[in-house]
Every structure is written in C-alpha cells, then in structure tokens.
mmCIF file of C-alpha atoms in Angstrom:
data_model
loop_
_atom_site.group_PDB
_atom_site.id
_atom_site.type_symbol
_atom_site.label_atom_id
_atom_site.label_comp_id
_atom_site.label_asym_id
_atom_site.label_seq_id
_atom_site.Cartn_x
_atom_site.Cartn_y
_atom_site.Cartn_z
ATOM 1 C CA UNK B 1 56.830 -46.969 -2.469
ATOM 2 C CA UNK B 2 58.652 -44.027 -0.977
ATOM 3 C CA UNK B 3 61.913 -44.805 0.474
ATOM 4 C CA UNK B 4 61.375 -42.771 3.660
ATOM 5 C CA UNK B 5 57.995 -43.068 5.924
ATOM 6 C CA UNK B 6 58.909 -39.602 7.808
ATOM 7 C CA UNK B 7 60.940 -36.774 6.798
ATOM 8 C CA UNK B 8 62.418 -34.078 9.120
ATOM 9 C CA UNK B 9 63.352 -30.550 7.719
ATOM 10 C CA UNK B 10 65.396 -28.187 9.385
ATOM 11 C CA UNK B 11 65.265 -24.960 7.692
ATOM 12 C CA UNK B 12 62.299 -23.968 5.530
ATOM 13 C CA UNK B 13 63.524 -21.258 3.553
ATOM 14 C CA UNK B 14 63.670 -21.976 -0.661
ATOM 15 C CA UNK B 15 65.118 -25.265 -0.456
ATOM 16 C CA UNK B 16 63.756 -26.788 2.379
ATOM 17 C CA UNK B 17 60.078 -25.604 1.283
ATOM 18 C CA UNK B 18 60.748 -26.647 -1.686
ATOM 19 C CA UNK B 19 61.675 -29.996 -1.113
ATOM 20 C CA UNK B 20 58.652 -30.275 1.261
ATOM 21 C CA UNK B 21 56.401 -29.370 -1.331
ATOM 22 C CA UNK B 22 58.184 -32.218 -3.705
ATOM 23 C CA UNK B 23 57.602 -34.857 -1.217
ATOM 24 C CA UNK B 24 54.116 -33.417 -0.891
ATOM 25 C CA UNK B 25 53.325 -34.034 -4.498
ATOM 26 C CA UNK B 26 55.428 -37.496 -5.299
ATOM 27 C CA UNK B 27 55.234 -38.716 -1.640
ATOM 28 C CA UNK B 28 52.049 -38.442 -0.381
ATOM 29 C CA UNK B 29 52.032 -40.917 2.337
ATOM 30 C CA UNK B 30 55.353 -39.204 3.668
ATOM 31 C CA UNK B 31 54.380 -37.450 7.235
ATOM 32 C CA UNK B 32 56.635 -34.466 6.917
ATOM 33 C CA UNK B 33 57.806 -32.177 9.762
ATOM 34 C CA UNK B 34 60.234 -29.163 9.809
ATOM 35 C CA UNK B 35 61.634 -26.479 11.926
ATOM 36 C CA UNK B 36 63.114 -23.105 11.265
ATOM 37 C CA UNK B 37 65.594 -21.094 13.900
ATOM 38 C CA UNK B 38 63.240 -17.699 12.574
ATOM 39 C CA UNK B 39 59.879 -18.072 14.028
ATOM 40 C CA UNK B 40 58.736 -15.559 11.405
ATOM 41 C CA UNK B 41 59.740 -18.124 9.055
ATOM 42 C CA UNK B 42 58.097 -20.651 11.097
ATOM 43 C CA UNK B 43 54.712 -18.851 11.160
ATOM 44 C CA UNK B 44 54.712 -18.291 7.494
ATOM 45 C CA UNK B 45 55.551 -22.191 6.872
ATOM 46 C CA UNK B 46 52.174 -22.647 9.442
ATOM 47 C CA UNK B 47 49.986 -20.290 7.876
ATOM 48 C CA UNK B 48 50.748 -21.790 4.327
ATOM 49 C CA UNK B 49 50.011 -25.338 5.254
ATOM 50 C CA UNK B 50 53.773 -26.319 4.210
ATOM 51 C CA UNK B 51 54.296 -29.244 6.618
ATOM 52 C CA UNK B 52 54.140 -29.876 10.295
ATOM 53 C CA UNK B 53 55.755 -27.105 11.850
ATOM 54 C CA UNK B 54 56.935 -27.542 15.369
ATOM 55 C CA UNK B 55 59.015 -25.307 17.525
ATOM 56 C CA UNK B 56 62.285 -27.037 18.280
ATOM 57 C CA UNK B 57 64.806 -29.247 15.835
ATOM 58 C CA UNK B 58 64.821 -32.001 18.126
ATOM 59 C CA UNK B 59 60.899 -31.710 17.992
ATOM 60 C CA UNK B 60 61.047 -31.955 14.125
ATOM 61 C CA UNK B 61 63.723 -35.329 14.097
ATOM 62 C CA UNK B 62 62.493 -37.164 16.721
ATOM 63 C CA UNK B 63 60.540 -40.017 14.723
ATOM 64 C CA UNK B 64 62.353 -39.263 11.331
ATOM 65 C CA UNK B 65 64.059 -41.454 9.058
ATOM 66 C CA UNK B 66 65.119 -38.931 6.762
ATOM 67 C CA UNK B 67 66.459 -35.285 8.215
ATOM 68 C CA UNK B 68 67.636 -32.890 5.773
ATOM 69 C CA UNK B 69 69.538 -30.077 7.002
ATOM 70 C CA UNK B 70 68.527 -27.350 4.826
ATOM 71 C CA UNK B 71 70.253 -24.495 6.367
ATOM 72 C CA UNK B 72 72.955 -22.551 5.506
ATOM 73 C CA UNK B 73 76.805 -23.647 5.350
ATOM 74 C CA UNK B 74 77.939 -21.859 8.241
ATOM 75 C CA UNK B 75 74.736 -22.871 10.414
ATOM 76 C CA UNK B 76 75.292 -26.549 9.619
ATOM 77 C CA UNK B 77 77.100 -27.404 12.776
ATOM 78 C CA UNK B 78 75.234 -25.507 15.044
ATOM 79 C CA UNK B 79 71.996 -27.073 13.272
ATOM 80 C CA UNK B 80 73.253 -30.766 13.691
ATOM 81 C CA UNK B 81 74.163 -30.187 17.334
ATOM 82 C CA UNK B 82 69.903 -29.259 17.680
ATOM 83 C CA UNK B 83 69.551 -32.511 17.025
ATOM 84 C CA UNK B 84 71.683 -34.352 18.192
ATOM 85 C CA UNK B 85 69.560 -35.439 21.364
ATOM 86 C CA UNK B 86 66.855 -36.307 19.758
ATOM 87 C CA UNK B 87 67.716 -38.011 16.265
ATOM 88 C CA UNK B 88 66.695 -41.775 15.825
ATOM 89 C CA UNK B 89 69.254 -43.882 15.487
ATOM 90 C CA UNK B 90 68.518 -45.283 12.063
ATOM 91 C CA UNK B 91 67.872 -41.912 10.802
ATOM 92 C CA UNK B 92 69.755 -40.682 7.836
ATOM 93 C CA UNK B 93 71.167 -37.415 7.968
ATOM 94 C CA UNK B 94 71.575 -35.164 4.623
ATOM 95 C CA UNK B 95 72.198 -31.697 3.871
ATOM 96 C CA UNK B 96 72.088 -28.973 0.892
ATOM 97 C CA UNK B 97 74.762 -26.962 1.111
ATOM 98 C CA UNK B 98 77.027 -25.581 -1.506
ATOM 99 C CA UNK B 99 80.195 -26.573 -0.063
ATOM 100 C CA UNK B 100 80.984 -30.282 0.956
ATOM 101 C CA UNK B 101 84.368 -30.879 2.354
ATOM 102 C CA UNK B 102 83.460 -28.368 5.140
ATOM 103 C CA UNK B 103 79.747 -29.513 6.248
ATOM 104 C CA UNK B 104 80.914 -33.290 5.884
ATOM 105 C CA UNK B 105 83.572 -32.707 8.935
ATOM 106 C CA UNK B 106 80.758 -30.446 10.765
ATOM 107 C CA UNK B 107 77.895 -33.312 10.547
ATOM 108 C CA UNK B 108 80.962 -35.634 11.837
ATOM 109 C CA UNK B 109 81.984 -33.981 14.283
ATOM 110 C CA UNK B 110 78.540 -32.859 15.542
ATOM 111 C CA UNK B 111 76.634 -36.203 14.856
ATOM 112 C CA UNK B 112 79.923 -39.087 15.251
ATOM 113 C CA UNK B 113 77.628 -41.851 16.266
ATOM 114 C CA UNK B 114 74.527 -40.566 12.666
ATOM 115 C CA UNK B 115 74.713 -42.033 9.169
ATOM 116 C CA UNK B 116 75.401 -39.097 7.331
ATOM 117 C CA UNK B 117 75.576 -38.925 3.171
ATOM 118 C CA UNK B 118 76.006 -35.261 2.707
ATOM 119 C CA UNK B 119 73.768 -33.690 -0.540
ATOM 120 C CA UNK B 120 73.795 -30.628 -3.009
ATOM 121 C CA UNK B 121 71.001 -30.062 -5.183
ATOM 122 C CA UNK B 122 72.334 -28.225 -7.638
ATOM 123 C CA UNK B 123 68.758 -26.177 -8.221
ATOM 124 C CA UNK B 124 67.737 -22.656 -6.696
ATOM 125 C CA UNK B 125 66.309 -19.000 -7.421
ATOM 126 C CA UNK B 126 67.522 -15.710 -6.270
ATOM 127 C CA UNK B 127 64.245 -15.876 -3.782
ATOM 128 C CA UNK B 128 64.317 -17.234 -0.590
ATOM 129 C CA UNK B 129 61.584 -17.957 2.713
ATOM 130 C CA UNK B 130 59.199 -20.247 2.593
ATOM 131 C CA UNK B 131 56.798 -18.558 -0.091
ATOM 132 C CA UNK B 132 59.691 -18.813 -2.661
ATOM 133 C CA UNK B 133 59.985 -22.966 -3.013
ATOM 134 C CA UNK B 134 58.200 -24.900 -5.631
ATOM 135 C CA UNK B 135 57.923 -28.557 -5.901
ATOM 136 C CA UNK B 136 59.385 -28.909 -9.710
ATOM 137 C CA UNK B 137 62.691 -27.135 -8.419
ATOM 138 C CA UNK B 138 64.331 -30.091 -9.102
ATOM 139 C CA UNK B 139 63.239 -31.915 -12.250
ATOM 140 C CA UNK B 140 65.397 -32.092 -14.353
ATOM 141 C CA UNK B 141 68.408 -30.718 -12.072
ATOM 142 C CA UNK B 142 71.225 -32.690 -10.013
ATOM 143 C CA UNK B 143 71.333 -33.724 -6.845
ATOM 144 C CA UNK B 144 75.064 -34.319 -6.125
ATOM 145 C CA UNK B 145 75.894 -36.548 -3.294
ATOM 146 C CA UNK B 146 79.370 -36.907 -1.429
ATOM 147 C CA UNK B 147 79.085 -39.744 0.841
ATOM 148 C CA UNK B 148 82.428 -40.903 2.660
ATOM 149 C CA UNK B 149 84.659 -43.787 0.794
ATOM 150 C CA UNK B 150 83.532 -46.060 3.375
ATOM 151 C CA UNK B 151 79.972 -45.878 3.512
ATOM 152 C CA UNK B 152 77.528 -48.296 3.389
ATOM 153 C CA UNK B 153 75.572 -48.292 0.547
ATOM 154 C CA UNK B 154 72.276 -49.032 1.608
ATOM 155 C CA UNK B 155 71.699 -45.396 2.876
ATOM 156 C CA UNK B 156 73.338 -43.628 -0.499
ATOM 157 C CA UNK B 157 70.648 -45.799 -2.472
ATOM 158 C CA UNK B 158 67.856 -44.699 -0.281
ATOM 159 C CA UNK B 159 68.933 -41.318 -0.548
ATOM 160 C CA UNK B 160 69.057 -41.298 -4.496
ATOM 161 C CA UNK B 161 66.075 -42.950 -4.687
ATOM 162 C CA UNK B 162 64.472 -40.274 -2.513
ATOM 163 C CA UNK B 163 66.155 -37.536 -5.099
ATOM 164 C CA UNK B 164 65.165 -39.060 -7.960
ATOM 165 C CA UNK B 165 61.623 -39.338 -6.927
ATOM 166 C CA UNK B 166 61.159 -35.470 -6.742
ATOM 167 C CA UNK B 167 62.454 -35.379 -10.478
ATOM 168 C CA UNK B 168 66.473 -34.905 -9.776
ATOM 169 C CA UNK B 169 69.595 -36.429 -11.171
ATOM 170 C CA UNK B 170 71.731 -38.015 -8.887
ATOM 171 C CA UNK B 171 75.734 -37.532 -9.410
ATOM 172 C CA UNK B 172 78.501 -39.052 -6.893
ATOM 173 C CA UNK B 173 81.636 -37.608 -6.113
ATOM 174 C CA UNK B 174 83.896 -37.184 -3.762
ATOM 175 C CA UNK B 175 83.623 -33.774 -1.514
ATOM 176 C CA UNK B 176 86.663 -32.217 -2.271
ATOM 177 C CA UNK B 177 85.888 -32.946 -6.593
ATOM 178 C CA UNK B 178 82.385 -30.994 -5.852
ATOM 179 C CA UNK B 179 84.001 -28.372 -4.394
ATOM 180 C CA UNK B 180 86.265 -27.786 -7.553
ATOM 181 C CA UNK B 181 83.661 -28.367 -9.849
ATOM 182 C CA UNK B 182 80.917 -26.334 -7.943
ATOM 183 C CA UNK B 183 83.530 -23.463 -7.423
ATOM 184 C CA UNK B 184 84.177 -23.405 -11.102
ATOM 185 C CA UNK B 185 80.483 -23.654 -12.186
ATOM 186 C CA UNK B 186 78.611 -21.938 -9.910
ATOM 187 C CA UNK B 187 80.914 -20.299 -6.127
ATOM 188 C CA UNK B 188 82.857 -17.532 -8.548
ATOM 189 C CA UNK B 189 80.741 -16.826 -11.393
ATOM 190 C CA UNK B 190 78.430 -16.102 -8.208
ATOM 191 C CA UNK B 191 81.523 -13.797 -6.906
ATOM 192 C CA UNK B 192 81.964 -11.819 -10.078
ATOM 193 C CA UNK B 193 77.975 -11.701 -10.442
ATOM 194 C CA UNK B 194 78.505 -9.507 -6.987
ATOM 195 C CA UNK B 195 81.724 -7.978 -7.889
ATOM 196 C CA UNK B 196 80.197 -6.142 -11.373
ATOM 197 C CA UNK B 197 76.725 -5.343 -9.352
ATOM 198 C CA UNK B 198 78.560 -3.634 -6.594
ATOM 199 C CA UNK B 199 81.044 -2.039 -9.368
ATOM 200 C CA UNK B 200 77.771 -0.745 -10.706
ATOM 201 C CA UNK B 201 76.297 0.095 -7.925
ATOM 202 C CA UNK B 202 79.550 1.958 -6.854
ATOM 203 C CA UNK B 203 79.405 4.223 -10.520
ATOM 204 C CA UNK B 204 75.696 4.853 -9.630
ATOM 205 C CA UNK B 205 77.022 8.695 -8.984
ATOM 206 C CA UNK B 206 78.861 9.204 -11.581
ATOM 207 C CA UNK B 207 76.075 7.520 -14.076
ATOM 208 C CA UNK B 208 72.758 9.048 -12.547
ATOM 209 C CA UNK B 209 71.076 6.048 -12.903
ATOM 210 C CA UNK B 210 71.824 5.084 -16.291
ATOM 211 C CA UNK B 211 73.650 1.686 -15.467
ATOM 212 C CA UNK B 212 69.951 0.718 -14.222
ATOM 213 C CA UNK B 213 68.420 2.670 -16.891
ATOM 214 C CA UNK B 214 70.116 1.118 -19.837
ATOM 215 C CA UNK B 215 70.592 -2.350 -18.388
ATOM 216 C CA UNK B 216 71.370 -4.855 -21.141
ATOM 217 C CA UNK B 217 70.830 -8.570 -20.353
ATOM 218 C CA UNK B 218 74.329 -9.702 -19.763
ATOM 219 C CA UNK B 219 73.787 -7.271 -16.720
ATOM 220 C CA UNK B 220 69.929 -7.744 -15.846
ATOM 221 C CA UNK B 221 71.238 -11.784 -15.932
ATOM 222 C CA UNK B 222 73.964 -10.322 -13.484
ATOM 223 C CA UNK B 223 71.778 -8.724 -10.943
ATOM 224 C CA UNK B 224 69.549 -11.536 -11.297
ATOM 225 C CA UNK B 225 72.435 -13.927 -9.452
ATOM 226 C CA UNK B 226 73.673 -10.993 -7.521
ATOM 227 C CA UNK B 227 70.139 -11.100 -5.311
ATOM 228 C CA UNK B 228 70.324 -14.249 -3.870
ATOM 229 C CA UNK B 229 70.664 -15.105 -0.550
ATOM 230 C CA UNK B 230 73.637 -13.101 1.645
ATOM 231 C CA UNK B 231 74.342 -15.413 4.096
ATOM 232 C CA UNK B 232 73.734 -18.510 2.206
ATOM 233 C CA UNK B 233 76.607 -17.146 -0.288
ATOM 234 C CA UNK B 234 78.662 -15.566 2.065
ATOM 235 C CA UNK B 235 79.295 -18.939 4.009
ATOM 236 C CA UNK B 236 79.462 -21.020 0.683
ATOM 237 C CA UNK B 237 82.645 -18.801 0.303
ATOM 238 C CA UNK B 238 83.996 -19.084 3.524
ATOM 239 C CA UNK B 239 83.345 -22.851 3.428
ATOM 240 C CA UNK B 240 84.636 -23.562 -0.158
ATOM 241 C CA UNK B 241 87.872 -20.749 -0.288
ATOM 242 C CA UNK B 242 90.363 -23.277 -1.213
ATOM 243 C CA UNK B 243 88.864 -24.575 -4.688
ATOM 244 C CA UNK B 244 86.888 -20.466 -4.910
ATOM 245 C CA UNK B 245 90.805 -19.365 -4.570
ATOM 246 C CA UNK B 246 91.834 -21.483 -6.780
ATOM 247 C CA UNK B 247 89.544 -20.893 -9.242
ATOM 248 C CA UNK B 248 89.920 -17.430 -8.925
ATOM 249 C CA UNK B 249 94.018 -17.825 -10.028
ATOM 250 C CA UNK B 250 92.927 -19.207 -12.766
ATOM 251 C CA UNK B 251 90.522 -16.573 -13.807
ATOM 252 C CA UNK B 252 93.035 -13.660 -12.855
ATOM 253 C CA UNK B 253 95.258 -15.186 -15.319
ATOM 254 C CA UNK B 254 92.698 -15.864 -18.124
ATOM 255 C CA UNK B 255 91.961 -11.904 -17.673
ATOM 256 C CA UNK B 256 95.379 -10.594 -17.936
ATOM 257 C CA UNK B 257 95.568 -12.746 -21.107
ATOM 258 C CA UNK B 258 92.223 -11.074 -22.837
ATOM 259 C CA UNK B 259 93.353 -7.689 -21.436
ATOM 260 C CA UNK B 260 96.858 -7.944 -23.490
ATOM 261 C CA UNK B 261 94.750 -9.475 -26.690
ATOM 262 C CA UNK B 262 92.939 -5.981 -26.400
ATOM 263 C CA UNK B 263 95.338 -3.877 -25.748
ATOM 264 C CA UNK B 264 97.426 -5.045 -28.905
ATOM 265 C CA UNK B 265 94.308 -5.826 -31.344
ATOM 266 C CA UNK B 266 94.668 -9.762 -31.241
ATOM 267 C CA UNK B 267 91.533 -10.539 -32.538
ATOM 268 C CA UNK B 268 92.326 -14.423 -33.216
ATOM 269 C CA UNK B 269 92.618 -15.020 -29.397
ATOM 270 C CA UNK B 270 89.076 -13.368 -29.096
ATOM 271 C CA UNK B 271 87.542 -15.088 -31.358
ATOM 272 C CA UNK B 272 89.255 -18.784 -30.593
ATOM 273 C CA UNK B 273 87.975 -17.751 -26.913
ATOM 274 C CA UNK B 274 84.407 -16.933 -28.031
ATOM 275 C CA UNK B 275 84.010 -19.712 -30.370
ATOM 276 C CA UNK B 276 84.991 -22.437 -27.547
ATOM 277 C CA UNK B 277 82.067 -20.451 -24.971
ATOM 278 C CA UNK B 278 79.489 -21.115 -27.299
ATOM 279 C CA UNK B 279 80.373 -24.786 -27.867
ATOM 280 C CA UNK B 280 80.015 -24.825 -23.778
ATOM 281 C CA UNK B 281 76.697 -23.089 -23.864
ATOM 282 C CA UNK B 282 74.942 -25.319 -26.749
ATOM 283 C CA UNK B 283 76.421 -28.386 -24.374
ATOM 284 C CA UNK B 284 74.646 -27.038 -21.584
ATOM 285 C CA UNK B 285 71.392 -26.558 -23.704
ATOM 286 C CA UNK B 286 71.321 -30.026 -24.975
ATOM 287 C CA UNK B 287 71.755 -31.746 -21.874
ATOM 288 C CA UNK B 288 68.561 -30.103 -20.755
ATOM 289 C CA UNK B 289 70.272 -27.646 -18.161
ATOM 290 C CA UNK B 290 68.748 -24.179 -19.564
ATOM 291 C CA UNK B 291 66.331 -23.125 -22.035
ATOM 292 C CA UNK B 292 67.392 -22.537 -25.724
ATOM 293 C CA UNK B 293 64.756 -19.994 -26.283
ATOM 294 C CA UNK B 294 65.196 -16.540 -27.162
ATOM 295 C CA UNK B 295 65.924 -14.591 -24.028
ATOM 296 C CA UNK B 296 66.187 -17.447 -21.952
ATOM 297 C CA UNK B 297 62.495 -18.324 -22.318
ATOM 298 C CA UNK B 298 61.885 -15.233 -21.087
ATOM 299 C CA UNK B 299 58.221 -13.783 -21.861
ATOM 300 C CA UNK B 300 57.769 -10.032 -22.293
ATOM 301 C CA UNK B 301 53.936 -8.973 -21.762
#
C-alpha cells in the first residue's frame, strides 16, 4: 500500500518528472498533481501526459498529503510561500535540493505551522525539463533526508517508505553533516568540473578547436557535469558556501602539495596519492554506485 493517497509536485523539470513518473510506475493508485512557475514547462508536462497539471501551486497542494518541492535552492522560499494558503494541514512537506541547512530555515520560516522533513536524492543527469526524467532515476541511488532533532517520526517513516518504493536508499543525517559530505562529494567537484570547462573554453583561441577536437575522457566526463543545470548549481553554491569554502581550503592545500611533488620529481607522493584514489573508486563500484565497465558502460556504435 502506498504511503501517500495524493502527491503534489511543484516543479517538473528532471527531478520532479522524474519522480512523477516513479510514482506512476510503483504507485499506481497515487492521484498525482504538479505545477511549474514556466508555463512552457507546464505545457510540455500536459502534452506528455506526466501528471495533472494545473496552473497555480496552491492549485497543485490543495488535497495533497505529500508535496515535494522540486525546485531549485534559491526558489525554495518563494515556492513554499505559493503554498502556503492552500496546503492541508496534515500534508507533509519535502524538498530536493542540494543544500539542506539553507532550505530547512526557508520551509520554516515560510511554512512555521507544515511538517516539513527536508530530502536530497542524491540521483540526476546533466538534462533537465520535463522530457529529461525517467522513473528508474533512483534505484539504486540515495535519498538523504535531514529532518529536525525533534521531529516526529511518523512523517520521516512515511517519507522513507515513499523513497524506498521508487527504488532509493534512504540515509539520515543531520543538515549541516549533508552539507559537508555533499560539498565534498558532489558541490566542488561540480565547481572544478566548471572551472576546467571554462579554462578550456577560455584557450579555445589559442587551440583552434583542438581542446574539443582531441577531447580525452577525463575531459568529455568533465563537460559532461559541466552541462547541468545553471541555476540549479549556481544556488546550490550560494546555499551551501560554508562547507563548498571549506572544502575548497582543503583542496587548495592538497594542490599546492602535488604542485611541489612535481616540481621537485617526488614520485612516492604521486603514487601513495594515486594508489589511495583507486581504492576510493573500486569502493564506489562495489557498493553499486557506478558501473565497473569499460568506459563507464559506455557503448560506442
């Protein structure tokens, strides 16, 4: 039995589509309905039969039980004030952004009186809209959820079960911990994915075209990150700067330390510093998180 009778989505870009089409498949019964700010976006969602697509945010709450805000960090607060008017209230109110510390005061502040458990699926392409999501974005993945140290836990379980149900792992932690982790595993290698396309893009003149030419696939796998979403990314860094700073130190330092080992032939410190990488990479491998396969699976028709 599915642990929500009606859904609300607001936002129905690769996530939110995505997670419509999820329920779709292992939720049948579920009546979903969504909105999106973009009524391009809204159109396309109507013309591909994604879910009941109404016009307004309060119009897509207003008999939920589940509303998942599945709209960019920065456009959290301005998305939970939408509803605000209209939400049930014994609705549960979740989100999927990349930063947690910051939406959890937003949804507070916007929604004081709405049991909230924020959410991060921890699951995505470089695509986005509507057309982009698929319901198996989440097998397999994790769903990381950051509910407040006093909440009940009668909504968290719900909420996992819900997760689980379209294939996910559930993970909980506290907001500020996923920020740290999420900074480390996914915020900056997102930032230096940018930083060497743009560097790239910036030698373009000098290169005629060969950095595109010639790409290898440490820097196809670059642009590859490097096309996602703009404003998804450029308010996950906004939102998260503390633990992306941090992180960041860290790296600066770990850089200055290869660039000496260069620059006086210490090949031990390389080769310590490869050797652990690869003992992270087979981890990540056999814990079912990427494909072992040549080329990443990759198939070259």
């Amino acid at each position: 039995m599915a642990p929500f009778a009606r859904v609300g989505i607001i936002g129905l870009g690769l996530i939110g589509s995505s997670i419509a089409r999820a329920v779709r498949l292992h939720m049948p019964t579920v009546r979903l309905t969504g909105h999106d700010a973009d009524p391009a976006v809204r159109n396309t969602a109507f013309r591909i039969d994604l879910l009941d697509v109404v016009d307004t945010a309060g119009a897509a709450v207003m008999d939920a039980d589940l509303v998942v805000l599945c709209v960019p960090v920065g456009a959290m607060a301005a998305a939970a004030a939408a509803i605000r008017d209209r939400l049930p209230a014994d609705a549960i109110v979740t989100d999927v952004g990349g930063a947690k510390e910051s939406v959890a005061a937003a949804l507070r502040a916007a929604l004081p009186h709405a049991t909230i458990v924020p959410g991060h699926p921890v699951a995505g392409t470089e695509h986005s809209g509507p057309e982009a999501g698929f319901a198996s974005l989440f097998r397999g993945r994790w769903c990381i959820l950051t509910p407040g140290e006093d909440a009940d836990p009668v909504p968290i379980a719900r909420l996992r079960t819900f997760w689980e149900e379209l294939g996910a792992n559930v993970e909980i932690m506290s907001p500020r911990h996923h920020d740290l982790v999420l900074a480390v595993t996914s915020h900056v290698p997102h930032l230096i994915a940018y930083s060497i396309v743009g560097t790239a893009s910036d030698l373009e003149e000098v290169t005629r075209g060969e950095v595109v030419k010639f790409s290898a696939g440490g820097f196809r796998d670059f642009t590859r990150i490097a096309a996602s979403d703009p404003t998804m990314w450029r308010d996950v860094f906004l939102n998260n700067r503390e633990a992306v700073l941090e992180i960041l130190q860290r790296l600066t330092e770990d850089v200055t330390m290869l660039q000496r080992a260069i620059r006086w032939g210490d090949g031990d410190t390389l080769f310590d510093l490869f050797t652990r990488t690869r003992a992270i990479r087979r981890g990540i491998i056999e814990q079912g998180q990427d494909d072992a396969r040549p080329d990443f699976g990759r198939t070259h028709e």
